[in-house]
Each structure stands twice: as C-alpha cells, then as structure tokens.
mmCIF file of C-alpha atoms in Angstrom:
data_model
loop_
_atom_site.group_PDB
_atom_site.id
_atom_site.type_symbol
_atom_site.label_atom_id
_atom_site.label_comp_id
_atom_site.label_asym_id
_atom_site.label_seq_id
_atom_site.Cartn_x
_atom_site.Cartn_y
_atom_site.Cartn_z
ATOM 1 C CA MET A 1 97.177 104.110 100.346
ATOM 2 C CA TYR A 2 96.952 102.066 97.229
ATOM 3 C CA THR A 3 95.982 98.888 95.451
ATOM 4 C CA THR A 4 96.937 96.943 92.365
ATOM 5 C CA GLU A 5 95.279 93.768 91.264
ATOM 6 C CA LEU A 6 98.389 91.619 91.074
ATOM 7 C CA GLN A 7 97.146 88.110 90.473
ATOM 8 C CA LYS A 8 95.153 86.331 87.865
ATOM 9 C CA SER A 9 91.449 86.378 88.526
ATOM 10 C CA ALA A 10 89.417 83.218 88.438
ATOM 11 C CA ALA A 11 86.827 82.721 85.730
ATOM 12 C CA VAL A 12 83.176 82.865 86.684
ATOM 13 C CA ALA A 13 82.015 79.366 87.570
ATOM 14 C CA SER A 14 79.576 78.086 85.003
ATOM 15 C CA THR A 15 77.569 76.151 87.564
ATOM 16 C CA GLU A 16 76.300 79.246 89.295
ATOM 17 C CA ASP A 17 72.702 80.090 89.119
ATOM 18 C CA ALA A 18 72.327 81.857 85.782
ATOM 19 C CA ASP A 19 69.300 83.896 86.862
ATOM 20 C CA LYS A 20 70.998 85.173 89.990
ATOM 21 C CA LEU A 21 74.076 86.028 87.973
ATOM 22 C CA ALA A 22 72.041 87.922 85.384
ATOM 23 C CA ALA A 23 70.246 89.870 88.131
ATOM 24 C CA PHE A 24 73.559 90.646 89.797
ATOM 25 C CA GLU A 25 75.166 91.837 86.556
ATOM 26 C CA ALA A 26 72.148 94.047 85.840
ATOM 27 C CA ARG A 27 72.337 95.654 89.273
ATOM 28 C CA VAL A 28 76.042 96.358 88.895
ATOM 29 C CA ALA A 29 75.573 97.693 85.354
ATOM 30 C CA ALA A 30 72.938 100.082 86.743
ATOM 31 C CA ASP A 31 75.568 101.385 89.217
ATOM 32 C CA GLU A 32 73.790 99.935 92.220
ATOM 33 C CA PHE A 33 75.871 99.050 95.249
ATOM 34 C CA ILE A 34 76.299 95.444 96.347
ATOM 35 C CA GLU A 35 76.114 94.949 100.120
ATOM 36 C CA PRO A 36 77.625 92.176 102.268
ATOM 37 C CA LYS A 37 74.581 89.935 102.559
ATOM 38 C CA ASP A 38 73.545 90.255 98.903
ATOM 39 C CA TRP A 39 74.086 87.324 96.580
ATOM 40 C CA MET A 40 77.276 87.688 94.548
ATOM 41 C CA PRO A 41 79.236 85.433 92.182
ATOM 42 C CA GLU A 42 82.087 83.597 93.910
ATOM 43 C CA ALA A 43 84.634 85.095 91.520
ATOM 44 C CA TYR A 44 83.440 88.616 92.423
ATOM 45 C CA ARG A 45 83.828 87.807 96.113
ATOM 46 C CA ARG A 46 87.296 86.314 95.611
ATOM 47 C CA THR A 47 88.503 89.191 93.461
ATOM 48 C CA LEU A 48 87.275 91.692 96.040
ATOM 49 C CA VAL A 49 88.808 89.872 98.992
ATOM 50 C CA ARG A 50 92.137 89.776 97.173
ATOM 51 C CA GLN A 51 92.006 93.382 96.034
ATOM 52 C CA ILE A 52 90.788 94.839 99.351
ATOM 53 C CA SER A 53 93.185 92.776 101.463
ATOM 54 C CA GLN A 54 96.136 93.672 99.206
ATOM 55 C CA HIS A 55 95.074 97.267 99.565
ATOM 56 C CA ALA A 56 94.915 96.888 103.377
ATOM 57 C CA HIS A 57 98.331 95.207 103.491
ATOM 58 C CA SER A 58 99.768 98.073 101.437
ATOM 59 C CA GLU A 59 98.537 100.580 104.007
ATOM 60 C CA ILE A 60 100.065 98.592 106.838
ATOM 61 C CA VAL A 61 103.413 97.922 105.134
ATOM 62 C CA GLY A 62 103.361 101.531 103.919
ATOM 63 C CA MET A 63 103.911 102.681 107.495
ATOM 64 C CA LEU A 64 107.367 101.096 107.559
ATOM 65 C CA PRO A 65 109.349 103.236 105.081
ATOM 66 C CA GLU A 66 107.995 106.384 106.740
ATOM 67 C CA GLY A 67 108.241 105.134 110.295
ATOM 68 C CA ASN A 68 111.934 104.894 109.558
ATOM 69 C CA TRP A 69 112.139 108.702 109.628
ATOM 70 C CA ILE A 70 109.875 109.661 112.545
ATOM 71 C CA THR A 71 112.744 109.875 115.048
ATOM 72 C CA ARG A 72 114.905 111.748 112.542
ATOM 73 C CA ALA A 73 112.395 114.324 111.303
ATOM 74 C CA PRO A 74 114.169 117.704 110.994
ATOM 75 C CA SER A 75 111.775 119.607 113.276
ATOM 76 C CA LEU A 76 109.048 119.049 115.833
ATOM 77 C CA ARG A 77 106.506 120.296 113.291
ATOM 78 C CA ARG A 78 107.621 117.746 110.712
ATOM 79 C CA LYS A 79 107.673 115.020 113.333
ATOM 80 C CA ALA A 80 104.111 115.709 114.491
ATOM 81 C CA ILE A 81 102.913 115.741 110.872
ATOM 82 C CA LEU A 82 104.689 112.497 109.972
ATOM 83 C CA LEU A 83 103.341 110.779 113.080
ATOM 84 C CA ALA A 84 99.810 111.851 112.148
ATOM 85 C CA LYS A 85 100.279 110.621 108.593
ATOM 86 C CA VAL A 86 101.607 107.233 109.663
ATOM 87 C CA GLN A 87 98.723 106.903 112.118
ATOM 88 C CA ASP A 88 96.323 107.624 109.249
ATOM 89 C CA GLU A 89 97.894 104.793 107.242
ATOM 90 C CA ALA A 90 97.193 102.418 110.138
ATOM 91 C CA GLY A 91 93.618 103.683 110.153
ATOM 92 C CA HIS A 92 93.294 103.124 106.410
ATOM 93 C CA GLY A 93 94.542 99.574 106.822
ATOM 94 C CA LEU A 94 91.909 98.989 109.502
ATOM 95 C CA TYR A 95 89.027 100.422 107.423
ATOM 96 C CA LEU A 96 90.046 98.121 104.592
ATOM 97 C CA TYR A 97 90.487 94.983 106.678
ATOM 98 C CA SER A 98 86.997 95.641 108.064
ATOM 99 C CA ALA A 99 85.609 95.972 104.535
ATOM 100 C CA ALA A 100 87.277 92.695 103.481
ATOM 101 C CA GLU A 101 85.932 90.947 106.584
ATOM 102 C CA THR A 102 82.366 91.677 105.482
ATOM 103 C CA LEU A 103 83.054 89.226 102.635
ATOM 104 C CA GLY A 104 83.576 86.412 105.111
ATOM 105 C CA THR A 105 87.361 86.416 105.456
ATOM 106 C CA ALA A 106 88.741 86.601 108.997
ATOM 107 C CA ARG A 107 91.192 89.349 109.919
ATOM 108 C CA GLU A 108 93.620 86.771 111.294
ATOM 109 C CA GLU A 109 93.640 84.912 107.970
ATOM 110 C CA MET A 110 94.618 88.082 106.133
ATOM 111 C CA ILE A 111 97.304 89.048 108.652
ATOM 112 C CA GLU A 112 98.660 85.510 108.503
ATOM 113 C CA ALA A 113 98.747 85.624 104.686
ATOM 114 C CA LEU A 114 100.726 88.877 104.852
ATOM 115 C CA HIS A 115 103.211 87.624 107.438
ATOM 116 C CA SER A 116 103.786 84.301 105.697
ATOM 117 C CA GLY A 117 104.610 86.137 102.467
ATOM 118 C CA LYS A 118 101.627 84.637 100.655
ATOM 119 C CA ALA A 119 99.776 87.921 100.233
ATOM 120 C CA LYS A 120 100.948 90.730 97.986
ATOM 121 C CA TYR A 121 101.127 94.421 98.736
ATOM 122 C CA SER A 122 102.072 97.441 96.666
ATOM 123 C CA THR A 123 105.542 97.100 95.132
ATOM 124 C CA ILE A 124 106.349 100.701 96.004
ATOM 125 C CA PHE A 125 107.041 99.880 99.644
ATOM 126 C CA ASN A 126 109.896 97.576 98.782
ATOM 127 C CA TYR A 127 112.081 100.562 97.913
ATOM 128 C CA PRO A 128 114.238 102.112 100.663
ATOM 129 C CA THR A 129 113.824 105.607 102.181
ATOM 130 C CA LEU A 130 117.420 106.831 102.087
ATOM 131 C CA THR A 131 117.057 110.546 102.883
ATOM 132 C CA TRP A 132 114.551 112.939 104.443
ATOM 133 C CA ALA A 133 113.594 114.064 100.925
ATOM 134 C CA ASP A 134 112.219 110.556 100.342
ATOM 135 C CA ILE A 135 109.496 111.360 102.880
ATOM 136 C CA GLY A 136 108.602 114.359 100.745
ATOM 137 C CA ALA A 137 108.671 112.305 97.548
ATOM 138 C CA ILE A 138 106.487 109.574 99.058
ATOM 139 C CA GLY A 139 103.816 112.012 100.185
ATOM 140 C CA TRP A 140 103.815 113.901 96.908
ATOM 141 C CA LEU A 141 104.194 111.042 94.423
ATOM 142 C CA VAL A 142 103.160 107.826 96.156
ATOM 143 C CA ASP A 143 100.175 109.319 97.950
ATOM 144 C CA GLY A 144 99.456 111.337 94.815
ATOM 145 C CA ALA A 145 99.302 108.158 92.746
ATOM 146 C CA ALA A 146 97.222 106.534 95.473
ATOM 147 C CA ILE A 147 94.688 109.359 95.351
ATOM 148 C CA MET A 148 94.470 109.003 91.587
ATOM 149 C CA ASN A 149 93.676 105.316 92.048
ATOM 150 C CA GLN A 150 91.339 105.709 94.974
ATOM 151 C CA VAL A 151 89.121 108.544 93.851
ATOM 152 C CA PRO A 152 87.332 106.370 91.248
ATOM 153 C CA LEU A 153 87.104 103.540 93.809
ATOM 154 C CA GLN A 154 84.727 105.677 95.876
ATOM 155 C CA ARG A 155 82.155 104.555 93.294
ATOM 156 C CA THR A 156 83.255 100.927 93.249
ATOM 157 C CA SER A 157 80.346 98.485 93.238
ATOM 158 C CA TYR A 158 80.945 96.911 96.652
ATOM 159 C CA GLY A 159 79.386 99.188 99.295
ATOM 160 C CA PRO A 160 81.777 98.621 102.228
ATOM 161 C CA TYR A 161 84.822 99.107 99.959
ATOM 162 C CA ALA A 162 83.366 102.278 98.437
ATOM 163 C CA ARG A 163 82.588 103.691 101.892
ATOM 164 C CA ALA A 164 86.100 102.898 103.141
ATOM 165 C CA MET A 165 87.478 104.701 100.083
ATOM 166 C CA VAL A 166 85.393 107.810 100.772
ATOM 167 C CA ARG A 167 86.926 108.004 104.232
ATOM 168 C CA VAL A 168 90.447 107.290 102.957
ATOM 169 C CA CYS A 169 90.224 109.898 100.200
ATOM 170 C CA LYS A 170 89.119 112.563 102.683
ATOM 171 C CA GLU A 171 92.295 111.963 104.669
ATOM 172 C CA GLU A 172 94.721 111.397 101.819
ATOM 173 C CA SER A 173 94.917 114.943 100.492
ATOM 174 C CA PHE A 174 96.800 116.090 103.585
ATOM 175 C CA HIS A 175 99.365 113.339 102.950
ATOM 176 C CA GLN A 176 100.104 114.562 99.467
ATOM 177 C CA ARG A 177 100.256 118.229 100.411
ATOM 178 C CA GLN A 178 102.615 117.710 103.353
ATOM 179 C CA GLY A 179 104.929 115.737 101.048
ATOM 180 C CA TYR A 180 104.882 118.396 98.372
ATOM 181 C CA GLU A 181 105.584 121.018 101.020
ATOM 182 C CA ILE A 182 108.687 119.105 102.137
ATOM 183 C CA MET A 183 109.912 119.013 98.520
ATOM 184 C CA MET A 184 109.054 122.686 98.028
ATOM 185 C CA HIS A 185 111.167 123.716 101.021
ATOM 186 C CA LEU A 186 114.116 121.526 100.030
ATOM 187 C CA ALA A 187 113.960 122.727 96.433
ATOM 188 C CA ALA A 188 114.114 126.328 97.664
ATOM 189 C CA GLY A 189 116.965 125.565 100.077
ATOM 190 C CA THR A 190 120.736 125.188 99.716
ATOM 191 C CA ASP A 191 122.277 123.484 96.676
ATOM 192 C CA ALA A 192 122.730 120.319 98.708
ATOM 193 C CA GLN A 193 119.065 120.349 99.779
ATOM 194 C CA LYS A 194 117.928 120.909 96.223
ATOM 195 C CA ARG A 195 120.110 118.010 95.043
ATOM 196 C CA MET A 196 118.588 115.836 97.740
ATOM 197 C CA ALA A 197 115.062 116.694 96.541
ATOM 198 C CA GLN A 198 115.958 116.012 92.914
ATOM 199 C CA ASP A 199 117.617 112.722 93.853
ATOM 200 C CA ALA A 200 114.479 111.601 95.707
ATOM 201 C CA LEU A 201 112.307 112.514 92.719
ATOM 202 C CA ASN A 202 114.695 110.583 90.451
ATOM 203 C CA ARG A 203 114.393 107.432 92.540
ATOM 204 C CA TRP A 204 110.621 107.561 93.222
ATOM 205 C CA TRP A 205 109.331 108.681 89.832
ATOM 206 C CA TRP A 206 109.392 105.365 87.976
ATOM 207 C CA PRO A 207 108.249 103.207 90.898
ATOM 208 C CA SER A 208 105.337 105.649 91.304
ATOM 209 C CA LEU A 209 104.316 105.139 87.665
ATOM 210 C CA MET A 210 104.463 101.385 88.261
ATOM 211 C CA MET A 211 101.910 101.771 91.066
ATOM 212 C CA PHE A 212 99.136 101.910 88.472
ATOM 213 C CA GLY A 213 99.893 98.327 87.505
ATOM 214 C CA PRO A 214 100.907 96.728 84.211
ATOM 215 C CA PRO A 215 99.938 98.283 80.858
ATOM 216 C CA ASP A 216 96.331 97.627 79.821
ATOM 217 C CA GLU A 217 97.297 95.042 77.197
ATOM 218 C CA ASN A 218 99.001 92.978 79.931
ATOM 219 C CA SER A 219 96.321 93.412 82.546
ATOM 220 C CA PRO A 220 94.045 90.428 81.988
ATOM 221 C CA ASN A 221 91.731 91.257 84.904
ATOM 222 C CA THR A 222 90.907 94.767 83.844
ATOM 223 C CA ALA A 223 87.974 93.933 81.548
ATOM 224 C CA GLN A 224 86.160 91.767 84.100
ATOM 225 C CA SER A 225 86.893 94.195 86.953
ATOM 226 C CA MET A 226 85.616 97.131 84.903
ATOM 227 C CA ARG A 227 82.470 95.226 84.048
ATOM 228 C CA TRP A 228 81.877 94.494 87.721
ATOM 229 C CA ARG A 229 82.646 98.120 88.599
ATOM 230 C CA ILE A 230 85.379 96.917 90.963
ATOM 231 C CA LYS A 231 87.693 99.039 88.902
ATOM 232 C CA ARG A 232 86.483 102.228 87.236
ATOM 233 C CA GLU A 233 89.409 103.365 85.067
ATOM 234 C CA THR A 234 92.187 101.416 83.374
ATOM 235 C CA ASN A 235 95.815 101.380 84.545
ATOM 236 C CA ASP A 236 97.045 103.359 81.548
ATOM 237 C CA GLU A 237 94.300 105.992 81.834
ATOM 238 C CA LEU A 238 95.182 106.599 85.469
ATOM 239 C CA ARG A 239 98.929 106.642 84.741
ATOM 240 C CA GLN A 240 98.439 109.265 82.042
ATOM 241 C CA LYS A 241 96.366 111.425 84.391
ATOM 242 C CA PHE A 242 99.069 111.179 87.041
ATOM 243 C CA VAL A 243 101.823 112.246 84.649
ATOM 244 C CA ASP A 244 99.687 115.128 83.390
ATOM 245 C CA ILE A 245 99.147 116.625 86.818
ATOM 246 C CA THR A 246 102.560 115.823 88.312
ATOM 247 C CA VAL A 247 104.937 117.159 85.658
ATOM 248 C CA PRO A 248 103.745 120.777 86.117
ATOM 249 C CA GLN A 249 103.964 120.343 89.912
ATOM 250 C CA ALA A 250 107.655 119.433 89.539
ATOM 251 C CA ASP A 251 108.233 122.377 87.217
ATOM 252 C CA ALA A 252 106.608 124.715 89.722
ATOM 253 C CA ILE A 253 109.339 124.034 92.302
ATOM 254 C CA GLY A 254 112.236 123.814 89.867
ATOM 255 C CA LEU A 255 112.594 120.024 89.841
ATOM 256 C CA THR A 256 112.664 117.806 86.740
ATOM 257 C CA VAL A 257 111.085 114.384 86.321
ATOM 258 C CA PRO A 258 113.815 111.903 85.314
ATOM 259 C CA ASP A 259 112.436 111.100 81.880
ATOM 260 C CA PRO A 260 113.881 112.852 78.801
ATOM 261 C CA ALA A 261 110.892 111.653 76.758
ATOM 262 C CA VAL A 262 108.432 113.797 78.740
ATOM 263 C CA GLN A 263 106.949 116.277 76.310
ATOM 264 C CA TRP A 264 103.605 118.028 76.026
ATOM 265 C CA ASN A 265 101.491 116.581 73.215
ATOM 266 C CA GLU A 266 99.027 119.197 72.129
ATOM 267 C CA GLU A 267 97.035 116.775 70.023
ATOM 268 C CA LYS A 268 96.227 114.332 72.827
ATOM 269 C CA GLY A 269 96.068 117.081 75.436
ATOM 270 C CA GLY A 270 98.541 115.255 77.682
ATOM 271 C CA TYR A 271 102.211 114.503 78.127
ATOM 272 C CA ASP A 272 104.056 111.856 76.162
ATOM 273 C CA PHE A 273 106.417 109.951 78.409
ATOM 274 C CA GLY A 274 108.985 107.145 78.288
ATOM 275 C CA GLN A 275 108.590 103.424 78.682
ATOM 276 C CA VAL A 276 108.332 102.039 82.232
ATOM 277 C CA ASP A 277 110.822 99.227 82.928
ATOM 278 C CA TRP A 278 108.271 96.469 83.443
ATOM 279 C CA SER A 279 110.902 93.819 84.112
ATOM 280 C CA GLU A 280 111.763 95.749 87.290
ATOM 281 C CA PHE A 281 108.066 95.868 88.240
ATOM 282 C CA TYR A 282 107.581 92.125 87.808
ATOM 283 C CA ALA A 283 110.783 91.402 89.734
ATOM 284 C CA VAL A 284 109.535 93.524 92.654
ATOM 285 C CA VAL A 285 106.093 91.849 92.493
ATOM 286 C CA LYS A 286 107.891 88.503 92.806
ATOM 287 C CA GLY A 287 109.559 89.726 96.002
ATOM 288 C CA GLU A 288 112.864 90.948 94.638
ATOM 289 C CA GLY A 289 112.363 94.556 95.747
ATOM 290 C CA PRO A 290 115.470 96.153 97.294
ATOM 291 C CA VAL A 291 114.141 95.951 100.861
ATOM 292 C CA ALA A 292 111.329 93.371 100.568
ATOM 293 C CA LYS A 293 112.844 91.050 103.166
ATOM 294 C CA GLU A 294 113.522 93.851 105.645
ATOM 295 C CA ARG A 295 109.930 95.066 105.334
ATOM 296 C CA MET A 296 108.411 91.696 106.141
ATOM 297 C CA ALA A 297 110.913 91.070 108.948
ATOM 298 C CA ALA A 298 110.009 94.463 110.481
ATOM 299 C CA ARG A 299 106.289 93.751 110.092
ATOM 300 C CA ARG A 300 106.538 90.344 111.755
ATOM 301 C CA LYS A 301 108.697 91.747 114.552
ATOM 302 C CA ALA A 302 106.125 94.483 115.249
ATOM 303 C CA TRP A 303 103.389 91.843 115.419
ATOM 304 C CA GLU A 304 105.381 89.530 117.680
ATOM 305 C CA ASP A 305 106.602 92.338 119.933
ATOM 306 C CA GLY A 306 102.975 93.376 120.415
ATOM 307 C CA ALA A 307 101.857 89.882 121.434
ATOM 308 C CA TRP A 308 102.225 90.531 125.171
ATOM 309 C CA ILE A 309 99.862 93.474 125.095
ATOM 310 C CA ARG A 310 97.226 91.519 123.160
ATOM 311 C CA GLU A 311 97.545 88.716 125.700
ATOM 312 C CA ALA A 312 97.296 91.169 128.592
ATOM 313 C CA ALA A 313 94.131 92.693 127.109
ATOM 314 C CA ASP A 314 92.634 89.205 126.736
ATOM 315 C CA ALA A 315 93.512 88.295 130.327
ATOM 316 C CA TYR A 316 92.027 91.558 131.603
ATOM 317 C CA ALA A 317 88.793 91.030 129.649
ATOM 318 C CA ALA A 318 88.487 87.467 130.982
ATOM 319 C CA LYS A 319 89.063 88.706 134.530
ATOM 320 C CA GLN A 320 86.345 91.332 134.190
ATOM 321 C CA VAL A 321 83.890 88.661 133.000
ATOM 322 C CA GLU A 322 84.763 86.532 136.039
ATOM 323 C CA LYS A 323 84.337 89.499 138.339
ATOM 324 C CA ARG A 324 80.893 90.262 136.965
ATOM 325 C CA LYS A 325 79.882 86.635 137.384
ATOM 326 C CA ALA A 326 81.067 86.644 141.015
ATOM 327 C CA ALA A 327 79.262 89.891 141.837
ATOM 328 C CA MET B 1 98.389 82.183 114.593
ATOM 329 C CA SER B 2 96.395 84.307 117.004
ATOM 330 C CA LYS B 3 92.654 84.423 117.417
ATOM 331 C CA ASP B 4 90.732 87.509 116.325
ATOM 332 C CA TRP B 5 89.123 89.568 119.061
ATOM 333 C CA PRO B 6 85.336 89.900 118.780
ATOM 334 C CA LEU B 7 84.007 92.416 116.265
ATOM 335 C CA TRP B 8 82.190 95.603 117.363
ATOM 336 C CA GLU B 9 80.182 97.960 115.180
ATOM 337 C CA VAL B 10 80.993 101.629 115.684
ATOM 338 C CA PHE B 11 78.471 104.504 115.622
ATOM 339 C CA VAL B 12 79.448 108.169 115.801
ATOM 340 C CA ARG B 13 77.347 111.215 116.661
ATOM 341 C CA SER B 14 79.020 113.923 114.608
ATOM 342 C CA LYS B 15 77.530 116.772 116.648
ATOM 343 C CA GLY B 16 74.823 117.448 119.197
ATOM 344 C CA GLY B 17 71.341 117.240 117.702
ATOM 345 C CA LEU B 18 72.210 114.519 115.174
ATOM 346 C CA SER B 19 71.744 110.792 115.625
ATOM 347 C CA HIS B 20 74.594 108.292 115.816
ATOM 348 C CA ARG B 21 75.561 106.922 112.415
ATOM 349 C CA HIS B 22 77.304 103.644 111.589
ATOM 350 C CA VAL B 23 80.893 104.287 110.485
ATOM 351 C CA GLY B 24 82.601 100.888 110.547
ATOM 352 C CA SER B 25 83.872 98.256 112.929
ATOM 353 C CA VAL B 26 86.780 97.370 115.195
ATOM 354 C CA HIS B 27 88.090 94.266 116.919
ATOM 355 C CA ALA B 28 88.492 94.408 120.697
ATOM 356 C CA PRO B 29 88.523 92.021 123.660
ATOM 357 C CA ASP B 30 86.033 94.117 125.667
ATOM 358 C CA ALA B 31 83.785 97.162 125.441
ATOM 359 C CA GLU B 32 86.255 99.570 126.998
ATOM 360 C CA ILE B 33 89.018 98.737 124.524
ATOM 361 C CA ALA B 34 86.464 98.731 121.694
ATOM 362 C CA LEU B 35 85.680 102.358 122.580
ATOM 363 C CA ARG B 36 89.367 103.275 122.605
ATOM 364 C CA HIS B 37 89.988 101.576 119.276
ATOM 365 C CA ALA B 38 86.903 103.248 117.808
ATOM 366 C CA ARG B 39 88.186 106.629 118.972
ATOM 367 C CA ASP B 40 91.622 106.113 117.385
ATOM 368 C CA THR B 41 90.236 104.612 114.192
ATOM 369 C CA TYR B 42 87.209 106.775 113.458
ATOM 370 C CA THR B 43 87.575 110.136 115.232
ATOM 371 C CA ARG B 44 91.100 111.398 114.487
ATOM 372 C CA ARG B 45 89.732 114.615 112.957
ATOM 373 C CA MET B 46 86.964 115.718 115.300
ATOM 374 C CA GLU B 47 84.424 113.560 113.471
ATOM 375 C CA GLY B 48 82.367 113.063 116.580
ATOM 376 C CA VAL B 49 81.204 114.101 120.026
ATOM 377 C CA SER B 50 79.900 110.694 121.082
ATOM 378 C CA LEU B 51 80.636 107.053 120.272
ATOM 379 C CA TRP B 52 78.634 103.850 120.535
ATOM 380 C CA VAL B 53 80.122 100.395 120.162
ATOM 381 C CA VAL B 54 77.847 97.384 119.813
ATOM 382 C CA PRO B 55 78.924 93.729 119.611
ATOM 383 C CA SER B 56 78.425 92.847 115.932
ATOM 384 C CA ALA B 57 76.904 89.529 116.939
ATOM 385 C CA SER B 58 74.073 91.411 118.673
ATOM 386 C CA ILE B 59 72.831 93.016 115.483
ATOM 387 C CA ILE B 60 69.860 91.317 113.878
ATOM 388 C CA ALA B 61 69.636 92.171 110.178
ATOM 389 C CA SER B 62 66.886 91.604 107.654
ATOM 390 C CA ASP B 63 67.708 89.106 104.931
ATOM 391 C CA PRO B 64 68.231 90.686 101.484
ATOM 392 C CA SER B 65 66.559 87.670 99.854
ATOM 393 C CA ASP B 66 63.370 88.627 101.749
ATOM 394 C CA ASP B 67 63.554 92.217 100.519
ATOM 395 C CA GLY B 68 60.368 91.799 98.552
ATOM 396 C CA ALA B 69 58.226 90.509 101.397
ATOM 397 C CA MET B 70 59.746 93.083 103.755
ATOM 398 C CA PHE B 71 59.600 96.268 101.737
ATOM 399 C CA GLU B 72 57.396 95.859 98.688
ATOM 400 C CA PRO B 73 54.083 96.165 100.573
ATOM 401 C CA ALA B 74 54.933 99.855 101.051
ATOM 402 C CA GLU B 75 55.325 100.427 97.319
ATOM 403 C CA ASP B 76 51.625 100.503 96.407
ATOM 404 C CA LYS B 77 50.565 102.576 99.393
ATOM 405 C CA ILE B 78 51.239 105.887 97.783
ATOM 406 C CA TYR B 79 48.295 107.370 99.682
ATOM 407 C CA ARG B 80 50.691 107.568 102.636
ATOM 408 C CA HIS B 81 52.401 110.500 100.943
ATOM 409 C CA PRO B 82 50.942 114.038 101.030
ATOM 410 C CA THR B 83 51.419 114.495 97.269
ATOM 411 C CA PHE B 84 48.790 111.769 96.651
ATOM 412 C CA TYR B 85 46.019 114.264 97.437
ATOM 413 C CA ASN B 86 44.908 116.916 94.968
ATOM 414 C CA ILE B 87 44.023 120.119 96.773
ATOM 415 C CA PRO B 88 42.977 123.224 94.803
ATOM 416 C CA ASP B 89 45.771 125.804 94.417
ATOM 417 C CA ASP B 90 43.794 128.561 96.104
ATOM 418 C CA VAL B 91 43.447 126.602 99.312
ATOM 419 C CA LYS B 92 46.382 127.720 101.465
ATOM 420 C CA HIS B 93 48.351 126.392 104.426
ATOM 421 C CA ILE B 94 47.637 122.719 103.858
#
C-alpha cells in the first residue's frame, strides 16, 4: 500500500570500483532498468532492500486495522469487498517481499526484522479503526495517498520493484473507490452517519498527509534516491498533488477536510494548506503510535498461530519425497 | 526463527493462444502448494487460464557481465533483417 524511506541512507562507499559506478550511474540516468544480477553499488542495494521491505511490511501490517472490521461489516456486499481488499494487501506484501528477495535478502530475515520491531512500516497503521467510517476513510485517503506514491514508482530504476508496482497499482484503484463509496453513502445518510463520516475524515486527514514523509528540507535521502531513480517525485510534490485532488472529492460529498487553512491559490494552481504536526509523525515513527504495540502483538500472534500449518505442510512434503523414493 | 520454504518462479498463460509469461515467485514446501500459492497470489482477477511453477534453483541464467560476448555478435549482422535489402519499389509481394 505504501512506502516511506524512514531511515538515514548510507553514503556510497569510496572504495567501490569507480568505473563500474560511473557505468551504473549512466545507465540509471538514461532511465534504464537495473536487474537483480546486474552490478550495483552497495548503498543502492541497501537503500532498496530497506525501502522495499518497509513497503512490504506496510502492506502486511495494513491488513490489521481493516481486518478488525471484516466480521462487523454492515452488509454481505461490504464484507465480500473488504475481504477481497485485505486479500489484495496480502498479495501486495508478497509481491514486494519477492522483489526484495531478488536483492539477496531472505524472506525470513525480513519477517524476523518486522516481528522483532527492528523494521519500520508506514506510520499510518498505528492509528486505530474506531468506526465503520474509518474503513471508508482508509480506502479513500490512505489508499489514495498510496496510489499517489506508487504511480511514479512504476518507473523506479530497479526492475523487480517497478514490476511489482505495476501490479499493485492495477489493483489499488478498486481499494480507493470502494472506500470513497463507503464515505459517499454515509455522507448521504442520517445525521449520525454523516457525523461518523466527518469524524473519520477528521482523524485520518493529517496522518494521511504524513504518509508522504517529512518535508523535503528534512528528507536527507531524497536527493540521492531521486538521482538513483529509486524515488521519482519529492515528498512535498506528492503531498501537494494529494491535497489538490482530495479536497474537491470531500466537497463533492459534503464533507470538509479538517484544516481551516485550506484555500485555493490561483497563482500556484493548487491549494494552500496548514502545517502538518511533524512532532506527532516522528513520535509515531519511533513507535509511539496509538496502537503500535497492539499491531505488532497481533502480527506476531498471527504468525505463531499459523506455525502448525507450516509445520504440517513441511511434514507432508517430506513424506511425499519419501514415498517417491520408496516407489 | 523459521526456515524459508524453497522459492518457485511463477508463469501465467493469460489466455489460450499466448505463451506463459513470468509474473513473480512464491515460497512453498512442494509443487502442489506452490501452485495453490501462485493461484492466490497472481490470479485473483482472472489473469490466467494456466499456471506453471518451476523451482527457482532449476533456472540457469546468463551472466549480465558476459552480456557482450553473449549478445553483441548479433549486432553487426544486420543482413539478418529484411530491411537490409534494397528492392525496387515496383517489385511487389516481396
């Protein structure tokens, strides 16, 4: 669903073969794709592994806030849709883990890093889903922000990551539209339903803006990542785009984004908007999100509760090998 | 910590008449489960009518550092392309 580069990137090692590096940089600058077995600078590999695995973790953890509402969906239609969406998120996580594995990092290492709390994932998933309208707000805003981030990543320089993004983007549009539809229905419903929709928008608006990462002046990795075509647009550019398309979508269903500073600016051809509370963002990155501990506990429990079936599958596979040998 | 299941490469035939195309990979303990995982991961929206799974370890790939020796010899053999030959405009069906 979404990625932010949350840690400091390492500098390019000076000992690396200068010719190879120059050839690599030229290929990337010419918008060529880098494939798994191609030579690449260690820092490029490390940055990609971190970014792709964080992205994968976000997809996997992203199932939890929504999974919370599957059994309480208001109709069979909504339940079937939510199930399909959550299953897609699992799929997205798997595409991304596979892409990261092509860089020489084992799946188990990444899963272990997530479960031990070492790895980061998108801060957005450490907020609670309190009402059904939150499922609408997540689809509309969180998946909307994710699309904004992911569309340019379809042209990212690392081939397996770009291909995973093409697949993810194809599937993501349904996520956003089903969420908007939930909000649309609530906003056209009773006063209580409309209040519920507005309340969800109020709570998810700012965290959604934070999904694009820190402002450009505080995003030390952006320049290097742009040069390597790992990133194609800056955090602030993407955030502005998101505000510009989302504000009219809220207006269209009679909801209001919770920011009195939002105002159309004719000159820049976009909306002006208020200051994001970055201290909240950094606190959530550090693990102080409202439900960070619950999320990781739920994730670990799911993994541990599934252990017996993984063991059974292993035992069955071993038995089949024995059988074939005996035959 | 658990041990990863072996990796399988997944190929999907999107419809009859087309060849299977590589779409990604899955982990699975055996071929049967690899097929099931491939189905759930790569064909949730009628993307295919047939699936192949191949143990990743069985794939032999050319080495990108030998690209030159492998593929460059074809570069100067432009006479292998029909456009290399100049045929007068009034000669038809050739």
